[in-house]
Short mmCIF file of C-alpha atoms in Angstrom, two decimals:
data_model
loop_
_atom_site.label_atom_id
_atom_site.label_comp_id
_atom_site.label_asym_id
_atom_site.label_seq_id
_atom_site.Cartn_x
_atom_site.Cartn_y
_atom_site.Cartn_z
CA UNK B 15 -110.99 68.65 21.01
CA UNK B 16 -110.16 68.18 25.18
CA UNK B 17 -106.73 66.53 23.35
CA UNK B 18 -105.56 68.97 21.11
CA UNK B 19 -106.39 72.10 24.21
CA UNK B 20 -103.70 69.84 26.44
CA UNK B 21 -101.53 69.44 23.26
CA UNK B 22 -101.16 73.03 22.85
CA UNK B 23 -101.18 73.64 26.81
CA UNK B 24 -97.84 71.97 26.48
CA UNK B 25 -96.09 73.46 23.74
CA UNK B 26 -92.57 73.70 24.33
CA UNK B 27 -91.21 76.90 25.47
CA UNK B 28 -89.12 78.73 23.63
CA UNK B 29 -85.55 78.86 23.55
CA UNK B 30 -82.91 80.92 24.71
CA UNK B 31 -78.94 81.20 25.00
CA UNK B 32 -76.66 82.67 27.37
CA UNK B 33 -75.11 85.44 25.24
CA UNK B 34 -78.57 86.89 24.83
CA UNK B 35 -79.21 86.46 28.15
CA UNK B 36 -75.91 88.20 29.03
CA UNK B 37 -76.35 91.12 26.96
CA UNK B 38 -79.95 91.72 27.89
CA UNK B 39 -78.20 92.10 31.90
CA UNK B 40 -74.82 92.85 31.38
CA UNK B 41 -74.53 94.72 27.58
CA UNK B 42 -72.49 91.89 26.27
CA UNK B 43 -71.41 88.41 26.75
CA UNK B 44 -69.72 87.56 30.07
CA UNK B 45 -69.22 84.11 30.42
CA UNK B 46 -66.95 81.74 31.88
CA UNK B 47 -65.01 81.45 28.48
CA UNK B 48 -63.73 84.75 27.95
CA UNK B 49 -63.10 85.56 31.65
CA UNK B 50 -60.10 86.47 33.34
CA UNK B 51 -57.30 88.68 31.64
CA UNK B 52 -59.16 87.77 28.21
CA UNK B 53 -61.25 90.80 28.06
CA UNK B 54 -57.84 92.86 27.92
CA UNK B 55 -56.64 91.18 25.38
CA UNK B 56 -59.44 91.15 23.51
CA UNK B 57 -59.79 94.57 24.13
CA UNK B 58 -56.24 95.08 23.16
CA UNK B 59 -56.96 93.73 19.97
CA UNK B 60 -59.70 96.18 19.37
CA UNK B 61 -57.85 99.04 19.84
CA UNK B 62 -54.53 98.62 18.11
CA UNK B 63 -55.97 96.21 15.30
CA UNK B 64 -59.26 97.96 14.22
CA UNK B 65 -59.98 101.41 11.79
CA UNK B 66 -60.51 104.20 12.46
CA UNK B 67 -58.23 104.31 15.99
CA UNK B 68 -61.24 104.57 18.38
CA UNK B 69 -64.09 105.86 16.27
CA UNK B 70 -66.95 107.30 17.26
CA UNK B 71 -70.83 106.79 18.12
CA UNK B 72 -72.03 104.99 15.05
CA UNK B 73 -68.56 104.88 13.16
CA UNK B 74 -68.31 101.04 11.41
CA UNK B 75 -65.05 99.35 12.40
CA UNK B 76 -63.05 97.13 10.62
CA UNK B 77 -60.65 94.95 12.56
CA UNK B 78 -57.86 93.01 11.15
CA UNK B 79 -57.49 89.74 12.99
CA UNK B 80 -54.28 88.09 13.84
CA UNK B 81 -53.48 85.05 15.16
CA UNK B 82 -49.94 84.37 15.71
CA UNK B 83 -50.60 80.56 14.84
CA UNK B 84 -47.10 79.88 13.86
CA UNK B 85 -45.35 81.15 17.32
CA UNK B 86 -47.96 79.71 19.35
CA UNK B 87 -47.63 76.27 17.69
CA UNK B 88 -43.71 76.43 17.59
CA UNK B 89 -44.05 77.01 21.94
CA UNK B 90 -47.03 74.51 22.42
CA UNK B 91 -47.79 72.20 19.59
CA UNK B 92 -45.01 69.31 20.33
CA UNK B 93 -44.76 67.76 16.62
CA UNK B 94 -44.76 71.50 15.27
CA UNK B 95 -41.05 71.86 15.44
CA UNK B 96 -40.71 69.32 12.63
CA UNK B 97 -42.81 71.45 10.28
CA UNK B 98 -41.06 72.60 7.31
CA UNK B 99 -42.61 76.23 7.90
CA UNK B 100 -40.36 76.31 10.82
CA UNK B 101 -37.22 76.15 9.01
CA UNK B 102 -38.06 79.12 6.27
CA UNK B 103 -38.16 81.11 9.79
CA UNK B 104 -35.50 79.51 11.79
CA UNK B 105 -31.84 79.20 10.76
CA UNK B 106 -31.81 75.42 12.75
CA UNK B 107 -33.15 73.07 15.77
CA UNK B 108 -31.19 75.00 18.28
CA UNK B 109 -32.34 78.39 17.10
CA UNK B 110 -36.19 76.68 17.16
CA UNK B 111 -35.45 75.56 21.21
CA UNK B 112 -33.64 79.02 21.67
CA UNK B 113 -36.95 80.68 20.64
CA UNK B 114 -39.23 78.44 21.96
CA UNK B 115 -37.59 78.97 25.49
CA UNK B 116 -38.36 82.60 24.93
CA UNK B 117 -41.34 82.62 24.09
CA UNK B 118 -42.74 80.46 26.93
CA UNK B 119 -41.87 83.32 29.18
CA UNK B 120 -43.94 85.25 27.48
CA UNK B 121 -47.24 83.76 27.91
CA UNK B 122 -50.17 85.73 29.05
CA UNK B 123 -51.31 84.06 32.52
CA UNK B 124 -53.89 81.02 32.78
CA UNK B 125 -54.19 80.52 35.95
CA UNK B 126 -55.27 77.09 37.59
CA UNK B 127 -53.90 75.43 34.76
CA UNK B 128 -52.88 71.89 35.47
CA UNK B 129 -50.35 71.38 32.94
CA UNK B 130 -48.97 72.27 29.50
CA UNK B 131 -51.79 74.38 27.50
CA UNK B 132 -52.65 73.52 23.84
CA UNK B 133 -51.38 75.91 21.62
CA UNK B 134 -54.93 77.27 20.72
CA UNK B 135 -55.20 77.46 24.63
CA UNK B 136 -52.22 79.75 25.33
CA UNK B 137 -51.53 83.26 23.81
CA UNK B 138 -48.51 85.37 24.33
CA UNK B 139 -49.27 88.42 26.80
CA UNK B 140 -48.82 91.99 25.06
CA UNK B 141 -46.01 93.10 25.92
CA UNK B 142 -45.06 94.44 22.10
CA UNK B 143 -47.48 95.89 19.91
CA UNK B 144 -46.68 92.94 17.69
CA UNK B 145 -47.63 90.44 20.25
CA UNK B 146 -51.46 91.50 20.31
CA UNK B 147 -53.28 88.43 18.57
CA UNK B 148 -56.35 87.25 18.08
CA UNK B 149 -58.28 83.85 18.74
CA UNK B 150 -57.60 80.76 16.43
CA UNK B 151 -58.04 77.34 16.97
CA UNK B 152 -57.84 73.97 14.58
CA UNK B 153 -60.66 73.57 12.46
CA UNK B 154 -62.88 70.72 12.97
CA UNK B 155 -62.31 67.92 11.04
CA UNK B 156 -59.04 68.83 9.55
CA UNK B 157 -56.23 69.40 12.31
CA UNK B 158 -54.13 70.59 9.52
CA UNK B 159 -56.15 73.81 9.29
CA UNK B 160 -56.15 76.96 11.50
CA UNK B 161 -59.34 79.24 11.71
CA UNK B 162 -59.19 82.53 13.33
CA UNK B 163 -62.28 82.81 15.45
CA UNK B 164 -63.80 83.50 18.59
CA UNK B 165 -62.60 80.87 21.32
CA UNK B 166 -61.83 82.92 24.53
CA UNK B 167 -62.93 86.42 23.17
CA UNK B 168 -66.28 85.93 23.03
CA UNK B 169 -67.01 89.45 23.59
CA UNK B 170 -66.22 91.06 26.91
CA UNK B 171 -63.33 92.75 25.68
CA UNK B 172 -66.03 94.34 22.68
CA UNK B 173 -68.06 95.72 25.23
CA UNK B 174 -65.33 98.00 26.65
CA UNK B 175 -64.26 99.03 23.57
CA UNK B 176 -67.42 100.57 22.86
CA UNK B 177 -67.89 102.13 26.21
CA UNK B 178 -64.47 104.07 25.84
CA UNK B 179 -65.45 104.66 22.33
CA UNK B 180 -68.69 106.31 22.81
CA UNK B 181 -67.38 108.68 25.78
CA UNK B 182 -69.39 111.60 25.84
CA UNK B 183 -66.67 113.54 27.76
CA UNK B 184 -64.33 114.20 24.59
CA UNK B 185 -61.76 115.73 26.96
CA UNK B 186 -61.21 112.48 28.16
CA UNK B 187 -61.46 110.58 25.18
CA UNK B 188 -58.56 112.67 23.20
CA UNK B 189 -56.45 112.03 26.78
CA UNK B 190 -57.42 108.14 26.49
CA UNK B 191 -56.72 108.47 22.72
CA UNK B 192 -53.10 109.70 23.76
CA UNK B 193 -52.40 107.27 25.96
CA UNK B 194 -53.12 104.78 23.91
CA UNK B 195 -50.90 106.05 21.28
CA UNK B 196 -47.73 106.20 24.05
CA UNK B 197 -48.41 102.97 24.68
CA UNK B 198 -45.84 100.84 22.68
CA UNK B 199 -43.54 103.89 21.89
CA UNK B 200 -40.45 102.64 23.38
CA UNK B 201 -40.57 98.75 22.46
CA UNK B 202 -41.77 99.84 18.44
CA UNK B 203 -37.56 99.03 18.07
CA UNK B 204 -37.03 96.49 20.20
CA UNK B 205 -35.28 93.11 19.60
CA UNK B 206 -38.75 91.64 20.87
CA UNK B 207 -40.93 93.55 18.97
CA UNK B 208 -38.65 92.75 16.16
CA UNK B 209 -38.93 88.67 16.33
CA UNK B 210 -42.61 89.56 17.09
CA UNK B 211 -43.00 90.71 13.56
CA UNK B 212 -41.26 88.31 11.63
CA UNK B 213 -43.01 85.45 13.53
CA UNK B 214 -46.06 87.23 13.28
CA UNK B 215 -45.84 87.61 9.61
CA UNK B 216 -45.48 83.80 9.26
CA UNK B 217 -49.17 83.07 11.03
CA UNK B 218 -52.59 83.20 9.78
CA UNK B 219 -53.96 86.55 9.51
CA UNK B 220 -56.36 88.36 7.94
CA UNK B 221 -56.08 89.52 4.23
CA UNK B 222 -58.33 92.19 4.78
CA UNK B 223 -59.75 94.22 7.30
CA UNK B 224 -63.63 93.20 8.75
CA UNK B 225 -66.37 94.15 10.65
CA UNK B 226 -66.93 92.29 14.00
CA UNK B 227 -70.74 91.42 14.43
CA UNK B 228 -70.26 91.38 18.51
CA UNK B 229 -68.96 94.76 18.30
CA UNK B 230 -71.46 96.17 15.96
CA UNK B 231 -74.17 94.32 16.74
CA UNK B 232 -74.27 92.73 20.71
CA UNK B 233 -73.29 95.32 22.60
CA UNK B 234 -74.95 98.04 24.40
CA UNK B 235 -73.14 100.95 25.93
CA UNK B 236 -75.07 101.56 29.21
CA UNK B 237 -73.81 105.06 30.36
CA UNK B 238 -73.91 104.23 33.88
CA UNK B 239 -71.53 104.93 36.62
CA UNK B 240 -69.31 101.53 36.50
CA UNK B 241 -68.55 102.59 32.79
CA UNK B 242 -67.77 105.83 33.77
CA UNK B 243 -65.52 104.41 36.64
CA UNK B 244 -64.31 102.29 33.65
CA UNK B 245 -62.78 105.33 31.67
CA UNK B 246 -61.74 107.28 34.40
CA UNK B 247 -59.49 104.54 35.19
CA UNK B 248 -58.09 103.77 31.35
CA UNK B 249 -57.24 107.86 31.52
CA UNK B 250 -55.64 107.47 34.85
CA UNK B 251 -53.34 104.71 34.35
CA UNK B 252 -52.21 105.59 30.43
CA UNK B 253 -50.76 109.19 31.76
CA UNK B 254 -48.62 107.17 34.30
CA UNK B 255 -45.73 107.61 32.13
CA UNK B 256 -42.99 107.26 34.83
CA UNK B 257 -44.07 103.14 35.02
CA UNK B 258 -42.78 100.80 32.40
CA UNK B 259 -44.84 100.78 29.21
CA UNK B 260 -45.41 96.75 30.36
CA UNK B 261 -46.63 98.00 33.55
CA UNK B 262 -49.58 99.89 31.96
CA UNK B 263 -50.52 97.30 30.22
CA UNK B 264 -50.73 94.92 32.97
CA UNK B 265 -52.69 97.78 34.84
CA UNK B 266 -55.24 98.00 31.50
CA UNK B 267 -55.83 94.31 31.25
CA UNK B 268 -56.28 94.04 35.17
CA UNK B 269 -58.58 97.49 35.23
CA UNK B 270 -60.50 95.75 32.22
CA UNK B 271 -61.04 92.55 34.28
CA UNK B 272 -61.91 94.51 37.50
CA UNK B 273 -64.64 96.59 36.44
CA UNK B 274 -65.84 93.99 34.52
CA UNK B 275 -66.52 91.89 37.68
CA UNK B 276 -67.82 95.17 39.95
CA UNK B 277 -70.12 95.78 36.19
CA UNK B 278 -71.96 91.90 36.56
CA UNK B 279 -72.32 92.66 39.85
CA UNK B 280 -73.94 96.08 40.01
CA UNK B 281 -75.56 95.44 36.96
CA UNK B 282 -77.73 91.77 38.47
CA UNK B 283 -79.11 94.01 40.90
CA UNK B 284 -80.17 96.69 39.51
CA UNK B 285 -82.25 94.36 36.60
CA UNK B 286 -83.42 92.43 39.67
CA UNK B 287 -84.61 96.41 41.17
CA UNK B 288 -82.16 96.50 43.98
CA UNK B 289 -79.27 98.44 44.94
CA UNK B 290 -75.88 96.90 44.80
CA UNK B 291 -74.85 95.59 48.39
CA UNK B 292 -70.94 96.37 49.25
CA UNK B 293 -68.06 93.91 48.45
CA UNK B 294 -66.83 93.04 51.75
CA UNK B 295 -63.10 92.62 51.52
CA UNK B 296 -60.96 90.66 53.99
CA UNK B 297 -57.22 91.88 54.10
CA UNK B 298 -55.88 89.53 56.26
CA UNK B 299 -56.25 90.93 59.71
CA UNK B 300 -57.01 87.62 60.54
CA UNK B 301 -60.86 88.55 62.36
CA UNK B 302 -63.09 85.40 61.29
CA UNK B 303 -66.21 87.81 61.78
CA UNK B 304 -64.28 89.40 58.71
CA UNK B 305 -63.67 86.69 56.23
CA UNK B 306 -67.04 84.82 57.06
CA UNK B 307 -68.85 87.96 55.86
CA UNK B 308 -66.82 88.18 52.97
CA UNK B 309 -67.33 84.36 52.06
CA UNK B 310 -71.03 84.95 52.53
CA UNK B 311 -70.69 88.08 50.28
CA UNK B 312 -69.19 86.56 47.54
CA UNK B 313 -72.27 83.53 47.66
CA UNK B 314 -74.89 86.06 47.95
CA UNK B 315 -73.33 88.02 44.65
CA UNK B 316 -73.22 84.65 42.67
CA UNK B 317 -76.35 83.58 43.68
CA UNK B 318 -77.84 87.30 42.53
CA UNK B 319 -76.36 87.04 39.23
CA UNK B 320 -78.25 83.44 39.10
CA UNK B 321 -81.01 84.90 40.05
CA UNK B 322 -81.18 87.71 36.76
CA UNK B 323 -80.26 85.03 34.95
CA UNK B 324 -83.53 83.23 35.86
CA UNK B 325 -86.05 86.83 35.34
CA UNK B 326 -84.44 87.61 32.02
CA UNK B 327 -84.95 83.26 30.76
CA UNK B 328 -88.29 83.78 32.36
CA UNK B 329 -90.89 81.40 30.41
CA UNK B 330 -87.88 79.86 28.27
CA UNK B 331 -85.57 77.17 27.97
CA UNK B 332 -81.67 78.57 28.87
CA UNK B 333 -79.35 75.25 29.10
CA UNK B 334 -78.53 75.07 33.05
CA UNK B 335 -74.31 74.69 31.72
CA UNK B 336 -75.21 78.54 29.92
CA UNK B 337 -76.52 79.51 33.12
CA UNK B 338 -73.35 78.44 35.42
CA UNK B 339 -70.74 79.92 32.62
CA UNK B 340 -72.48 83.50 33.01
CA UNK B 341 -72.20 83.04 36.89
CA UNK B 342 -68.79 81.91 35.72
CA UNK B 343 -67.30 84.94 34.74
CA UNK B 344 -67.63 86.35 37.92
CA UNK B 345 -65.53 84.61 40.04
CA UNK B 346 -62.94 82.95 37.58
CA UNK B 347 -62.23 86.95 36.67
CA UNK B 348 -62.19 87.66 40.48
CA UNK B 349 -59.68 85.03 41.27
CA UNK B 350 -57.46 85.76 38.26
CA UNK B 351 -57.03 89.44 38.77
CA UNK B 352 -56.51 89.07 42.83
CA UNK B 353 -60.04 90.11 44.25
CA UNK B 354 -60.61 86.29 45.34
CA UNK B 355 -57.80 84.92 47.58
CA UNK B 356 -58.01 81.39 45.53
CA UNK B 357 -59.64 79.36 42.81
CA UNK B 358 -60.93 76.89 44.98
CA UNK B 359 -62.05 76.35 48.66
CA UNK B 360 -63.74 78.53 50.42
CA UNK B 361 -62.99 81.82 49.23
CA UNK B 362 -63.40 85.35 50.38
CA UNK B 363 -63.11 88.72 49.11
CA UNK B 364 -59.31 90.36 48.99
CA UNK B 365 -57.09 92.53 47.34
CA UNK B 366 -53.82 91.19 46.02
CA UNK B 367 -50.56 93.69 45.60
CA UNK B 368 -51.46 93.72 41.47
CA UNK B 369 -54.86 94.61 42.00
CA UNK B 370 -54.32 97.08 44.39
CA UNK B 371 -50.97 98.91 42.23
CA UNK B 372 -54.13 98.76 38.85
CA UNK B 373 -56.58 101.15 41.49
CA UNK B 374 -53.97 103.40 42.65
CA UNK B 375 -52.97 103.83 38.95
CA UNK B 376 -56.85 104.26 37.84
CA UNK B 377 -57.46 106.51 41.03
CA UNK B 378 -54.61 108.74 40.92
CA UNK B 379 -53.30 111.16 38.39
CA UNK B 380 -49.64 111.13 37.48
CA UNK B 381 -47.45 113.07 39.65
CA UNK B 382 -50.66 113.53 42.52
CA UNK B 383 -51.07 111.47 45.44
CA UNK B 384 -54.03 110.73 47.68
CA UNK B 385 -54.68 110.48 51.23
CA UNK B 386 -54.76 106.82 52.52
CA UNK B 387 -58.13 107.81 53.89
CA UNK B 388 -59.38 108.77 50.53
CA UNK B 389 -58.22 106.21 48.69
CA UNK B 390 -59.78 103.85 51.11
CA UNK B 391 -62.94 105.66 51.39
CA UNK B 392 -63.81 108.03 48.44
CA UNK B 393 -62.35 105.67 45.10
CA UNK B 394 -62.31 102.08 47.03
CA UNK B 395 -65.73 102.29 48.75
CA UNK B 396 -67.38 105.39 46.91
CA UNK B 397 -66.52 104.45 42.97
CA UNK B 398 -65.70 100.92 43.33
CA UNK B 399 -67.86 99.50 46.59
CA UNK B 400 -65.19 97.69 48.11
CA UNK B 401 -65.71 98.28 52.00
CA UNK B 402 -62.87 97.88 53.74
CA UNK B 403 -62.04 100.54 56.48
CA UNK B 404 -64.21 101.50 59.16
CA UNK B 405 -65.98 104.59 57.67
CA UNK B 406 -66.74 102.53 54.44
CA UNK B 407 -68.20 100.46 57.34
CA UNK B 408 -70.45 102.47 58.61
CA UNK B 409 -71.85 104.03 55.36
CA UNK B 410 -72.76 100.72 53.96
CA UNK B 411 -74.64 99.80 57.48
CA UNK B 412 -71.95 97.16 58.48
CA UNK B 413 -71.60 98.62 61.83
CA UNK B 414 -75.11 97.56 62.94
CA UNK B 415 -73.67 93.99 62.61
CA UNK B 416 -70.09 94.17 63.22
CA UNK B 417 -67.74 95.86 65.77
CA UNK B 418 -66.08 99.12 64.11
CA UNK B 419 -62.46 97.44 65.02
CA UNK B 420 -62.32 94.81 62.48
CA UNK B 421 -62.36 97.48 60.40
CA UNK B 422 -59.99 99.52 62.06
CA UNK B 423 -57.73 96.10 62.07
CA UNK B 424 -58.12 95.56 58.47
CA UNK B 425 -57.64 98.55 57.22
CA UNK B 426 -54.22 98.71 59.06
CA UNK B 427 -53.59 95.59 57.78
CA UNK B 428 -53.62 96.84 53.67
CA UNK B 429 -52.23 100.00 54.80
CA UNK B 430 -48.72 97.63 56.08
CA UNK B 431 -48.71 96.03 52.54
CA UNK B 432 -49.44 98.96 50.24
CA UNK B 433 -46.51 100.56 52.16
CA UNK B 434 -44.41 97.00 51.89
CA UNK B 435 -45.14 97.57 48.33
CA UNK B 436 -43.95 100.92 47.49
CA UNK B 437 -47.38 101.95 47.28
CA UNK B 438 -48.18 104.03 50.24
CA UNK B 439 -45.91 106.92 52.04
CA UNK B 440 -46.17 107.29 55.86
CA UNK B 441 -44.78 111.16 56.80
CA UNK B 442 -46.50 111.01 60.02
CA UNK B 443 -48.63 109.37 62.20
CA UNK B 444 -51.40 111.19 60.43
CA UNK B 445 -50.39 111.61 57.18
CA UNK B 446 -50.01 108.47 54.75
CA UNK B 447 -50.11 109.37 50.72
CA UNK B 448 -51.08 106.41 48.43
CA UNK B 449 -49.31 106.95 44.94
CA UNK B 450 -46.97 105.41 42.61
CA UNK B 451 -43.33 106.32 42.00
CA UNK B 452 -42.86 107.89 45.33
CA UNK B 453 -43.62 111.64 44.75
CA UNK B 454 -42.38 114.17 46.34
CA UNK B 455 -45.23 116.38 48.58
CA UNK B 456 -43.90 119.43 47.75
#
């Protein structure tokens, strides 16, 4: 009887994955995977692939999937070139290298790549409406045969969908809505778009539309402020029609990947009951007080994410690779959207001239500019909780630790690179306007 008490005593505990985890913390699946500018595109695909355009609380959608197999494979499968399909396409070889050449400059961004990608691993970044594709990959067992599956959308991209799609503020819905239907109006005729269509025609895609059981099913709209933040920012940088169609796009895939990264963040601490500490960002006044806090910053976020992990796989068995790939997402997003200043070594906290061109798109309206002060202060510190200047500084308590001119130092320091990069107007000694497209005050 004593045997079969310690038998049971010992019962394995039960088992757990790192999507569930991730959606019980998060809302969906982060991980290490789909990180990066993948959520954009993902999202992307969501948008402009799925019926009805942007449907409502509770609406089903139905997505059809494309996967551009036959481009990608012409630009990164080697042997590919030989394939008859090629030649029903392409009037010859030279016309094959001729496109192949052009397409390569196409390709979305992987960064720390070491290498030619695999055509599964590389997609083509959006800059026709055309060029929005979905995952696919060889199917095991037969390399002959494509499936069109998840790979490196394994979801983030689903969540943010849903969170613009269940807006309660329709005012800003119908001006996201409108955006979004700008988007691609001036490259719908282009040569691009053109060979786009004919190439994309040629690949595997969907016969008919589907449901997506990660959007339906695995994702939870949390209504909180960082998805609020979220579509403020979509609304802000779609009405910036005096930037390049391509430019918005850039902006929406590195908003998507932004907020994403502030969303893990915020959201750890708050399952863990805490309130989110400030992201400490070093712009390169060159203090080491400065980038050692920001180094010890980014640690301390990691190892809170880690440490949600653990309470929500309390009492089961969560693989300790799923564990890493949630932390995962978190800095390989950071570092590919500019908010780390590398992949490797010791890292800190920054914010590179992309990043910071996406937030003064998301924080200002078209046409409107906002004090450098603001900017800094009310949408860097106040909606996003980056700190930077010195009154960020000394809401967040860093004062009590640090002098106030590192601050000072650093936020002089962005302010001589925003205005380097056409991003920031000086008309006086005490007047500097952040904006984009250089608008006039009056």
């Amino acid at each position: 009887m004593g045997q079969t008490q310690n038998t049971q005593s010992q019962a394995p505990a039960e088992k757990t994955t790192g999507p569930d985890v991730s959606r019980e913390i998060f809302g969906g699946i982060l991980e290490y995977d789909n990180a990066g500018f993948y959520p954009g595109l993902e999202l992307l695909n969501f948008i402009f692939c799925a019926k009805p355009f942007l449907p409502g609380d509770g609406e089903q959608v139905q997505i059809s999937r494309r996967s551009h197999d036959f481009a990608r494979r012409l630009v990164w499968d080697p042997g590919f070139v030989q394939n008859d399909r090629c030649f029903e396409v392409l009037a010859d070889a030279q016309s094959a290298e001729a496109i192949r050449h052009l397409l390569q400059c196409i390709q979305l961004s992987i960064p720390n790549l070491k290498g030619d990608p695999a055509w599964h691993r590389a997609h083509f970044f959006p800059y026709t409406k055309s060029l929005i594709h979905w995952d696919a990959r060889n199917k095991k067992g037969d390399e002959t045969k494509t499936g069109i599956e998840r790979k490196y959308m394994r979801g983030a991209g689903a969540l943010v969908y849903r969170v613009i799609c269940n807006d309660p503020d329709q005012s800003r819905k119908e001006r996201i809505k409108t955006g979004l239907s700008n988007l691609y109006d001036n490259s719908e005729s282009s040569s691009l778009e053109n060979l786009a269509a004919v190439l994309l025609s040629k690949g595997m895609n969907d016969l008919t539309p589907r449901s997506d059981e990660v959007e339906a099913e695995k994702t939870e709209v949390f209504g909180d402020d960082t998805d609020e933040l979220f579509r403020d920012g979509v609304a802000n940088i779609l009405e910036h029609l005096q930037m390049p169609s391509v430019s918005r796009v850039k902006a929406l895939i590195n908003w998507t990947g932004f907020c994403q990264v502030i969303m893990q963040h915020n959201r750890a601490s708050k399952y863990l009951g805490e309130e989110p500490k400030p992201v400490i960002c070093d712009c390169g006044a060159g203090r080491p007080q400065l980038r050692r806090a920001s180094q010890r910053a980014l640690r301390d976020f990691q190892a809170k994410i880690l440490e949600a992990v653990d309470m929500a796989a309390e009492g089961k068995q969560l693989a300790k690779k799923q564990r890493e790939r949630i932390r995962g997402f978190f800095w390989a997003t950071a570092a590919a959207i500019g908010l780390l200043n590398a992949w490797t070594g010791r890292r800190h906290f920054t914010l590179g001239i992309d990043l910071l061109e996406t937030n003064v798109m998301a924080a200002t309206q078209c046409g409107a500019q906002l004090s450098y002060e603001r900017f800094l202060t009310d949408w860097l510190y106040g909606r996003c909780g980056l700190v930077i200047g010195r009154e960020a500084a000394q809401e967040s308590g860093l004062l009590n630790d640090f002098d106030a001119s590192i601050f000072e130092e650093n936020s002089e320091q962005l302010a001589v690179q925003m205005q380097a990069s056409g991003l920031l107007e000086v008309y006086s000694d005490a007047t500097r306007m952040v904006g984009i497209g250089g608008v006039d005050l009056e």
